[in-house]
Coordinates of C-alpha atoms and ligand atoms in Angstrom, one line a residue:
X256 CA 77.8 72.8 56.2
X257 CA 75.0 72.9 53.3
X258 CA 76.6 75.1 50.8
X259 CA 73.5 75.6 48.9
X260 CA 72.2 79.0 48.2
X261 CA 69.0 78.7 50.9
X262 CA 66.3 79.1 48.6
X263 CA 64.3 83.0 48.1
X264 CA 60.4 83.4 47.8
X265 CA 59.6 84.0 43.8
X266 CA 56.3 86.2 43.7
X267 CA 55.7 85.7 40.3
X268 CA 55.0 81.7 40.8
X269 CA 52.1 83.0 43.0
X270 CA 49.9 84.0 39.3
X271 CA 51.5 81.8 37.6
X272 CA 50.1 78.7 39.8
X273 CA 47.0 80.4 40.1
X274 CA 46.6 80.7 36.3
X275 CA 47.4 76.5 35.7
X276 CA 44.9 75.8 38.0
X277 CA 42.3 77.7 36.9
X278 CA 43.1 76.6 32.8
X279 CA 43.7 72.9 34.1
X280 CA 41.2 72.1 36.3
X281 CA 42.6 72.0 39.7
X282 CA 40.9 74.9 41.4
X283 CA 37.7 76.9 40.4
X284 CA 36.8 80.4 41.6
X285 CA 33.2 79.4 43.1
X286 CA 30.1 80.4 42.0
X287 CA 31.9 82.2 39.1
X288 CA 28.5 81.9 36.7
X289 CA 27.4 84.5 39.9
X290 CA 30.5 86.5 39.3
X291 CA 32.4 84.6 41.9
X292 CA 32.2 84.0 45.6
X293 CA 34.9 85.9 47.4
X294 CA 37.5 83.6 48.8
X295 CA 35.4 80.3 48.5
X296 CA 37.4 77.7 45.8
X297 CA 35.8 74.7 43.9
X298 CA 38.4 72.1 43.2
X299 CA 37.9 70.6 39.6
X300 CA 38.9 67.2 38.1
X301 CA 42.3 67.8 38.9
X302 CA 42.3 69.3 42.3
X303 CA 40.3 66.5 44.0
X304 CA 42.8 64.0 42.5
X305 CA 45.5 66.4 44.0
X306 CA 43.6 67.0 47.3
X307 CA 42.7 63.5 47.7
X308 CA 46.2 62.2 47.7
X309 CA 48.0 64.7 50.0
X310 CA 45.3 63.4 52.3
X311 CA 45.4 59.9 51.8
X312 CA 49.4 60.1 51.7
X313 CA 49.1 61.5 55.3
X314 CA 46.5 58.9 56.2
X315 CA 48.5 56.6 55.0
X316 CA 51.7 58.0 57.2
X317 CA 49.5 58.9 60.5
X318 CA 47.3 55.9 60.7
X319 CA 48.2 53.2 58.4
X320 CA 51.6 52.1 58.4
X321 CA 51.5 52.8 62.4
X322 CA 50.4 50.3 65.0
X323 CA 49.0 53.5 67.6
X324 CA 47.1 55.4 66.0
X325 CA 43.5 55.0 64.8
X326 CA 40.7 57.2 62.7
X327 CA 37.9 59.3 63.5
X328 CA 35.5 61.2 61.4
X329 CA 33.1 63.4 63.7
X330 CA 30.6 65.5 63.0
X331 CA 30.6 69.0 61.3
X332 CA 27.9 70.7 63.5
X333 CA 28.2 70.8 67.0
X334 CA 26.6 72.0 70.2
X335 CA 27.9 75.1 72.4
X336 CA 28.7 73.4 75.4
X337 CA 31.6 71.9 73.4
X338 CA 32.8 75.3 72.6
X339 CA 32.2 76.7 75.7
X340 CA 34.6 73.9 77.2
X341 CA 36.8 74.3 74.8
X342 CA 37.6 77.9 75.4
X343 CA 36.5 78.9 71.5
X344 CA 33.8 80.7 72.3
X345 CA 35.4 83.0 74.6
X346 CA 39.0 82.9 73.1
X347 CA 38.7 81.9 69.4
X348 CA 39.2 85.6 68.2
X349 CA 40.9 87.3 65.8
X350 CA 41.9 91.4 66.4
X351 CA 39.8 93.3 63.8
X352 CA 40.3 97.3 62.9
X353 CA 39.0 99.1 60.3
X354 CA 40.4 102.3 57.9
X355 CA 38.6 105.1 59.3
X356 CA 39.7 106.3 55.3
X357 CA 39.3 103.4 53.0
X358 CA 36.7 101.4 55.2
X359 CA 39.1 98.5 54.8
X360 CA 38.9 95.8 57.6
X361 CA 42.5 94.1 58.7
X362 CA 43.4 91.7 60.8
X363 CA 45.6 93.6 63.5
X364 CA 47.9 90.9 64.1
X365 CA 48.5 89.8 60.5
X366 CA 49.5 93.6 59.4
X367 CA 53.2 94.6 58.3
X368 CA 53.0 98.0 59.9
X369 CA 50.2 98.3 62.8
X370 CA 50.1 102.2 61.9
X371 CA 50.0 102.0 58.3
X372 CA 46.3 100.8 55.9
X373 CA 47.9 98.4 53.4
X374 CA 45.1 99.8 51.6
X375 CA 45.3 103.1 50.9
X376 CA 48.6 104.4 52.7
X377 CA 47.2 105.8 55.4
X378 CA 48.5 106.6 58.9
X379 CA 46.9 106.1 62.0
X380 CA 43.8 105.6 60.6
X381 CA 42.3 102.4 62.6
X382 CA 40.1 101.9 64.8
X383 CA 40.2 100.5 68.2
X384 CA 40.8 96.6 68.1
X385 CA 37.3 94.5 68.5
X386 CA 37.7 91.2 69.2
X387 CA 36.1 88.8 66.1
X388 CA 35.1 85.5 66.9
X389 CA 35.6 83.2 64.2
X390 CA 33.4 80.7 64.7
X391 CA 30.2 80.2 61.9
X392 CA 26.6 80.0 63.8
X393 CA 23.7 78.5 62.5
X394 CA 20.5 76.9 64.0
X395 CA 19.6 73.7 64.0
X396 CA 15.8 73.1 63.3
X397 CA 13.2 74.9 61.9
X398 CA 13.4 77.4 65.0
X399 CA 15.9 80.3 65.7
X400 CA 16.8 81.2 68.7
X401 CA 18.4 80.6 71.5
X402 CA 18.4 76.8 72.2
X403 CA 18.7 76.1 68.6
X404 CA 22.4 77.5 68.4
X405 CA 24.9 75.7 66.8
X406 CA 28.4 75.8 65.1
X407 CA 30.5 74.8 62.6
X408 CA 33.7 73.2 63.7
X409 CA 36.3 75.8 63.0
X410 CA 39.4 72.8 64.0
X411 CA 38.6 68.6 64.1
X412 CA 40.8 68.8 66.9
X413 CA 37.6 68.7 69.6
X414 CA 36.2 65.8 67.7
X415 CA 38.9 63.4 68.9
X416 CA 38.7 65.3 72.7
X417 CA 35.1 64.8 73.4
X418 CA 35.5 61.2 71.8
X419 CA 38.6 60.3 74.2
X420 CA 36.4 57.6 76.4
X421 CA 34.5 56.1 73.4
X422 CA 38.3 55.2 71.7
X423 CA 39.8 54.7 74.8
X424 CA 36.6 52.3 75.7
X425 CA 36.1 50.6 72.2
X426 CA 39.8 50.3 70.3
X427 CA 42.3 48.8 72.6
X428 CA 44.5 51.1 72.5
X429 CA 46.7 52.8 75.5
X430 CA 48.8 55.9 75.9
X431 CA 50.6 56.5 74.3
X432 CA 48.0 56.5 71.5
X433 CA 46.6 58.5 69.1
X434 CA 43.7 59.9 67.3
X435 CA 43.0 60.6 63.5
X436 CA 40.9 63.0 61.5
X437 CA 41.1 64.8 58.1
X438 CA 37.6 67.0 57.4
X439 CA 36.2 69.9 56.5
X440 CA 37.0 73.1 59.3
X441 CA 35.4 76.5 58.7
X442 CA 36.3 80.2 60.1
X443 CA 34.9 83.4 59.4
X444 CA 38.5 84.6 58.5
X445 CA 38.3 88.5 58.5
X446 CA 40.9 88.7 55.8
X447 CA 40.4 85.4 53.7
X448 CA 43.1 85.4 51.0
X449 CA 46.9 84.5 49.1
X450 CA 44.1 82.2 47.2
X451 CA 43.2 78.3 48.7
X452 CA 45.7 79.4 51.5
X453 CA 43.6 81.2 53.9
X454 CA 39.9 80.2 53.2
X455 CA 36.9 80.6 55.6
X456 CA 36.5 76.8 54.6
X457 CA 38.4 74.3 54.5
X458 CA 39.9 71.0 55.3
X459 CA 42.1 70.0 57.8
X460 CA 44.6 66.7 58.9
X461 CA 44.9 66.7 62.5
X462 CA 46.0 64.2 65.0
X463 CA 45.7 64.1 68.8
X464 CA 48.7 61.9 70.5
X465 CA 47.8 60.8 73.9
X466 CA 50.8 60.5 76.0
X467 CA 51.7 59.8 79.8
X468 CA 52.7 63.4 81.5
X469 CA 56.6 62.3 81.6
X470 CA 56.3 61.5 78.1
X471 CA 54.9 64.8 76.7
X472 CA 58.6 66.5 75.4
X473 CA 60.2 63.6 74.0
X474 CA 56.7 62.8 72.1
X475 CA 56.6 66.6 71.0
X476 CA 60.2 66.9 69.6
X477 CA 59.4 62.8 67.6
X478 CA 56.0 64.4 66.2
X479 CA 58.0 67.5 65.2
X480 CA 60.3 65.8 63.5
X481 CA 58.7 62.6 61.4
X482 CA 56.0 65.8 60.5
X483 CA 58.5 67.6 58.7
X484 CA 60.2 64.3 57.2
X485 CA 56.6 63.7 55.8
X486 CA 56.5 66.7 53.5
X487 CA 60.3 66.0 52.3
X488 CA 59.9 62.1 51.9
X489 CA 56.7 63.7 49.3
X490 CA 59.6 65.4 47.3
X491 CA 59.1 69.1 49.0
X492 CA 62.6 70.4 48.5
X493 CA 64.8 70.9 51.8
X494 CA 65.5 74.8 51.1
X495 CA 61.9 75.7 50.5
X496 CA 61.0 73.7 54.3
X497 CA 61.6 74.5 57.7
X498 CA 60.6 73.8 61.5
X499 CA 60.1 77.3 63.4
X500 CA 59.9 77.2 67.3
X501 CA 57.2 79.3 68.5
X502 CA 59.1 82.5 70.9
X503 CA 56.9 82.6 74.1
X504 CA 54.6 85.4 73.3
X505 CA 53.2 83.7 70.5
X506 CA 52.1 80.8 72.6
X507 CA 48.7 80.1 73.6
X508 CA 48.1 80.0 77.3
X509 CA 47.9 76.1 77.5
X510 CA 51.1 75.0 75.3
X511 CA 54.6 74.5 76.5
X512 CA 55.9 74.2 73.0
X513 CA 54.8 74.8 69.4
X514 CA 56.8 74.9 66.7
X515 CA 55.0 75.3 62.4
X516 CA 56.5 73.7 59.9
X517 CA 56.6 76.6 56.9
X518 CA 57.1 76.3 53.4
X519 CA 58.3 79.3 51.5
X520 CA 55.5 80.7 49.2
X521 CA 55.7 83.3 46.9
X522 CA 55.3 85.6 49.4
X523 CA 57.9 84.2 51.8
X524 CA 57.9 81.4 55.0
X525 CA 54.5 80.8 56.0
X526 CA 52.4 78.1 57.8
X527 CA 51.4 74.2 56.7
X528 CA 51.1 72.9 59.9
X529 CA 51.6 73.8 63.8
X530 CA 52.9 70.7 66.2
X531 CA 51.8 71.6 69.7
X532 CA 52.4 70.6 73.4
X533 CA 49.2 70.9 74.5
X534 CA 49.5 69.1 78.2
X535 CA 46.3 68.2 79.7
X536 CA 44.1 71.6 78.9
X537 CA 42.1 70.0 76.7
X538 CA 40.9 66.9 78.5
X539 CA 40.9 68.6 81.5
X540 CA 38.5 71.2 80.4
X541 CA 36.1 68.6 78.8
X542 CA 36.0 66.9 81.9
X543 CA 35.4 69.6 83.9
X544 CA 32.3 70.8 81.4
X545 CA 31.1 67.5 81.2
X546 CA 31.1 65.6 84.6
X547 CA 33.0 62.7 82.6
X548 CA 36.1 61.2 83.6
X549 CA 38.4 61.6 80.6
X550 CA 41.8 59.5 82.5
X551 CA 43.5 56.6 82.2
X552 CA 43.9 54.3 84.8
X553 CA 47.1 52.3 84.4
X554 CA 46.8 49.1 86.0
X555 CA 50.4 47.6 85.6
X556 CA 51.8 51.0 88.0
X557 CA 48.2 51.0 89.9
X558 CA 47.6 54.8 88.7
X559 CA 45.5 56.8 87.5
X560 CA 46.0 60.3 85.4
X561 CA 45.1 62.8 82.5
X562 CA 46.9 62.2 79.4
X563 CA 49.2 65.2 77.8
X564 CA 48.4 66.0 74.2
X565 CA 50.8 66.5 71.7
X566 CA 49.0 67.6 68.7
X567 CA 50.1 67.7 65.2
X568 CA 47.4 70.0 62.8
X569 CA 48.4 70.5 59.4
X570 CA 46.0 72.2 56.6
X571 CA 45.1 70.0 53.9
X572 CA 43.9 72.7 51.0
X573 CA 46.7 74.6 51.7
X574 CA 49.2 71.9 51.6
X575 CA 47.9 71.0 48.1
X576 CA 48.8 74.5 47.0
X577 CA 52.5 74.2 48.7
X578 CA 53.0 71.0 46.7
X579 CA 51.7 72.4 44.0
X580 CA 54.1 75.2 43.8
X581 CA 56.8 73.3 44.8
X582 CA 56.3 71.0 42.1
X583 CA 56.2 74.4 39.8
X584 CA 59.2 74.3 37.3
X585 CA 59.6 75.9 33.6
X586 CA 62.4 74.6 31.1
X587 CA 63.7 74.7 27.8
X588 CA 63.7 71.2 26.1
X589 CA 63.6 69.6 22.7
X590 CA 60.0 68.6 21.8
X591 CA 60.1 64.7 21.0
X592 CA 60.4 63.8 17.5
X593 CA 60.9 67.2 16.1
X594 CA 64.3 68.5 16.9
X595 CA 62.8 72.1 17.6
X596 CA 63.3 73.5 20.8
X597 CA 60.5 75.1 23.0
X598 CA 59.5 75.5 26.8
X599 CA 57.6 73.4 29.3
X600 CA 55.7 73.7 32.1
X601 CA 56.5 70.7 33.7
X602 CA 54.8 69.9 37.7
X603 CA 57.3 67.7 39.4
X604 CA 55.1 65.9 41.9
X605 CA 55.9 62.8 43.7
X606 CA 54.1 59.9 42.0
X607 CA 52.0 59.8 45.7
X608 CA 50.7 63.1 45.2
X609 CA 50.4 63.6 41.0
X610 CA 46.8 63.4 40.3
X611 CA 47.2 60.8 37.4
X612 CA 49.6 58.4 37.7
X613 CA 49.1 57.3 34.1
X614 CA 48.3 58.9 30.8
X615 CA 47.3 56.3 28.0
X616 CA 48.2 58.2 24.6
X617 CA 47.1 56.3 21.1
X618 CA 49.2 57.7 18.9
X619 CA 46.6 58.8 16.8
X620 CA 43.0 58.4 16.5
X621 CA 42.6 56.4 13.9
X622 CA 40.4 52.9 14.9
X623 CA 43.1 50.3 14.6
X624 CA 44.4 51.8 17.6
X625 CA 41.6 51.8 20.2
X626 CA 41.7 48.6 21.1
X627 CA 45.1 48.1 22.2
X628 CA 44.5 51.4 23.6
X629 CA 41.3 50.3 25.6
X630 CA 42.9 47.6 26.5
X631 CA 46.1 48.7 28.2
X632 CA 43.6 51.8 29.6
X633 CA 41.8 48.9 31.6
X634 CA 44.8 46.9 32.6
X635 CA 46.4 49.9 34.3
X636 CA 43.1 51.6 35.7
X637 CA 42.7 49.2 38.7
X638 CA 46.0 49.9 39.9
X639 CA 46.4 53.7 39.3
X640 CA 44.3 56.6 38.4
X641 CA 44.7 57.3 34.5
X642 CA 44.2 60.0 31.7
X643 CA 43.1 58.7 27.7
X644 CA 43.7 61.2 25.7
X645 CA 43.5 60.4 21.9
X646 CA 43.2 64.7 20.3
X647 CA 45.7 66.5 19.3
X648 CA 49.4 65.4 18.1
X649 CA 51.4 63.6 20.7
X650 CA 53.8 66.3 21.3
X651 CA 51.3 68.4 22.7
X652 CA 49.7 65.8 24.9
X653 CA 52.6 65.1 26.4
X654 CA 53.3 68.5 27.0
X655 CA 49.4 68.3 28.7
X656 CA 50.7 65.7 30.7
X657 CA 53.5 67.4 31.8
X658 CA 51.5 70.5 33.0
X659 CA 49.4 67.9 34.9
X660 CA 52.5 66.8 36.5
X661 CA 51.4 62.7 35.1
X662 CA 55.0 60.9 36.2
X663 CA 54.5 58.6 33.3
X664 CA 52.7 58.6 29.6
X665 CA 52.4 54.9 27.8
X666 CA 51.7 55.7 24.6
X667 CA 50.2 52.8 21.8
X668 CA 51.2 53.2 18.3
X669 CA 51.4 51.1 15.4
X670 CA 54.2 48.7 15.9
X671 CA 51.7 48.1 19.7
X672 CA 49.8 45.9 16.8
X673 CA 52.9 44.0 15.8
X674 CA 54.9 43.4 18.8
X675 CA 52.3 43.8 21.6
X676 CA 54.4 46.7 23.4
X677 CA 53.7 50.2 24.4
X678 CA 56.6 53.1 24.5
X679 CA 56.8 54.8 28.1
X680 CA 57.8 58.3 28.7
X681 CA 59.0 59.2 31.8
X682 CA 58.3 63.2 32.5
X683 CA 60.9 64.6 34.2
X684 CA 63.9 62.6 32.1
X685 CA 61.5 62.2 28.6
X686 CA 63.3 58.8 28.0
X687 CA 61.4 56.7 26.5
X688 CA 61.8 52.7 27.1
X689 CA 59.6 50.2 25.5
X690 CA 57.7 48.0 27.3
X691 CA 55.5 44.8 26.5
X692 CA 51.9 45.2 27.4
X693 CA 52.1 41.8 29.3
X694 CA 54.8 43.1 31.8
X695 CA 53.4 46.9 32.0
X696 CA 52.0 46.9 35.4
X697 CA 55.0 45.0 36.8
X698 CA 56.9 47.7 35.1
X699 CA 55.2 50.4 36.4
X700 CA 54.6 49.7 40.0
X701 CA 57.9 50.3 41.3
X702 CA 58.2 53.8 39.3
X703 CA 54.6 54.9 41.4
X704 CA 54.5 52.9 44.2
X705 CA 57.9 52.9 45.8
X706 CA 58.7 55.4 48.9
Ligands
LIG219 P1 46.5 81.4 61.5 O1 47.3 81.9 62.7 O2 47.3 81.4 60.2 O3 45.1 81.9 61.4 P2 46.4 79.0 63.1 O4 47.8 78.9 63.6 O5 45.3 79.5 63.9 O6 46.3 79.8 61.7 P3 45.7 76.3 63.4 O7 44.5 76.5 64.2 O8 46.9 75.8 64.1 O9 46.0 77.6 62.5 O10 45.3 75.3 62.2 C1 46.1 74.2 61.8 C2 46.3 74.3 60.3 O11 45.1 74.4 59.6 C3 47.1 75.5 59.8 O12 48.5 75.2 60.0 C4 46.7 75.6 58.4 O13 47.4 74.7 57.6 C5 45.3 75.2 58.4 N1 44.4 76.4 58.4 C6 44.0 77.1 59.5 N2 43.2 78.1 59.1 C7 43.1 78.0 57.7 C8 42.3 78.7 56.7 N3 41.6 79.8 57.1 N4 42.4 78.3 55.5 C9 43.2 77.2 55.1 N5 43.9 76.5 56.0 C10 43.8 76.9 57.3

């Protein structure tokens, strides 16, 4: 039995997180020379390091390194008639009431107390429920109007249904087999909020697993499991992870099983990702709506049939903020060279997701220095994303670094002109090894690149 204390949600990381990003670069309130954009994030220099790796990391994990599974990247807008067969136009609702006191609106099924305004206290103060669609509408063309209607995707997931025949037709691939898209997703959230976590845009990592019928339940309990070995083999700690099995009243109409995989935030266990049995609804539907046939034939058993769906869909902003909080840790250490003690803020990302890999520190600025500097700079830059960073002493850069969550500093000092070597600091340890320039990369790759 794990005898580990299981792991409690820390509300004060929530600011805290919120704060770095904001004074590092990772995420920008938008439009904040407006006065801000409610709910809508910008993510700076760090943040679409940060964002880009979680999603090429799952890339690399759904499509890559498998032989089944191939990419898709389809389009943003799209016509009704794909909503209307998908059931999001008639079903894609949220429960919204408002504070007949406060004028607050909520989100029925998302409230603590059903009775009770969040807001101001109030009891029994809502409205009847309205259903809220959440789907954006715009017009495409210089006309509005009926005819011209058109939405935003608010899930990728219909892009890989309504391109079932053109993959099944074009790639070579049989059930079962799947289908690959990260991209942006928008919802008119009623209550947008807990910062990048809910957002009315924002991008999503979904696959679609085509599977023969008999298959469906031993597909859906694989998918559920390699999902959540994904976020742990990225260093998300066991205790703050788990895998929750939808109870039946929480699933939707078509599924047989769904189960999320939830990470503890600051304000306790909440949603990354949702792995669901989705049998044959979707294609079914499409084909219906469309007149296409969306089947397989299988010619060794001479037969014919719709393919099940299992369907992994995991939020890509939002997993950036779990790993981000995750990574989150604040210790008392010895600053280097100086023997005085004082605190870090140290993010301890897995290399795969850190937005630099590398920083590249001359010791100081004066000229002798730059070119060794310049010159290790371009020898590591092909492989791996790197800082320079030549103000301030190095104490403090490092400790930069280490708020950045960079695995690994190489810092260039004088004896670099002597001996042609560079001293490496490791962040979570702080040892520091040194290393000739000549055998740097070969030194660093297995520190980055390995699982
Ligand atoms: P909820 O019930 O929280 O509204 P959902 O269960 O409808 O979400 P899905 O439709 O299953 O969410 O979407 C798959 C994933 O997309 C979610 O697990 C989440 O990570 C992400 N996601 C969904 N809505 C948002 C949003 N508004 N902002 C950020 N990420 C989102």
């Amino acid at each position: 039995m794990n005898s580990e204390p299981a792991a409690s949600a820390d509300p004060g990381l929530f600011d805290k997180v919120v704060n770095l990003c904001k004074r590092r670069g990772f995420v920008y309130p938008s439009a904040e020379i407006y006065g801000g954009f409610r709910s809508t994030y910008d993510y700076g220099p760090l943040g679409v390091l940060l964002l880009r790796n979680v999603k090429d990391a799952w890339w690399r994990s759904m499509v890559q390194l498998r032989h089944d599974v191939v990419g898709l990247d389809a389009a943003i807008l799209s016509p009704p008639a794909v909503w209307e067969a998908s059931g999001h136009l008639k079903n894609f609702t949220d429960p919204l009431v408002d504070c007949r006191n406060c004028r607050e609106r909520f989100r029925l099924d998302k409230l603590d107390d059903p009775h009770t305004c969040p807001n101001c206290g109030k009891h029994d103060t809502f409205t009847e429920a309205r259903q809220f669609n959440l789907m954006f509408k715009t017009y495409a063309g210089p006309v509005e109007g009926k005819g011209a209607e058109v939405y935003l995707r608010p899930e990728t997931a219909q892009g890989m249904f309504i391109n079932f025949k053109n993959v099944l037709e074009t790639s070579r691939k049989r059930p079962p087999f799947g289908i690959a898209q990260v991209g942006k997703s928008f919802r008119n959230e009623i209550t947008p909020g807990n910062f990048v976590f809910r957002t009315r845009e924002f991008e999503q990592m979904e696959m679609e697993y085509f599977v023969p019928p008999d298959e469906a339940e031993k597909w859906y309990q694989y998918w559920c499991q390699e999902r959540l070995d994904w976020y742990r083999s990225l260093g998300m700690p066991d205790d703050r992870l788990r895998l929750r099995p939808h109870d039946a009243d929480e699933l939707s109409h078509y599924s047989s099983g769904t189960s999320d995989v939830e990470f503890l935030f600051p304000w306790g266990w909440d949603e990354l990702e949702g792995i669901a049995n989705r049998g044959d609804y979707d294609l079914t539907a499409h084909a219906k709506a469309s007149g296409e046939r969306l089947e397989y034939f299988d010619q060794a058993a001479n037969e014919r049939y719709v393919p099940h769906v299992i369907e992994p869909a995991a939020g890509a902003t939002r997993t950036a903020m779990a790993f981000l909080m995750a990574a989150y840790d604040e210790e008392e250490v010895e600053r280097e060279g100086t023997g005085k003690g004082e605190s870090r803020v140290v993010l301890r990302f897995h290399p795969r997701i850190a937005p630099y890999k590398v920083a590249v520190l001359p010791l100081s600025k004066k000229v002798e220095l730059q070119a060794p500097a310049r010159e290790v700079l371009s020898l590591v830059q092909p492989h791996w994303m790197a800082d320079y960073d030549e103000t301030q002493a190095i104490g403090r850069r490092y400790r930069r670094q280490d708020e950045l969550g960079t695995p690994l500093c190489v810092t260039v000092d004088f004896d670099t002109l002597d001996d042609r070597a560079v001293t490496v600091r490791d962040r979570d340890s702080m040892a520091q090894e040194r290393v000739p320039i000549d055998g740097l990369v070969d030194y660093l790759r297995p520190r980055l690149d390995g699982e």
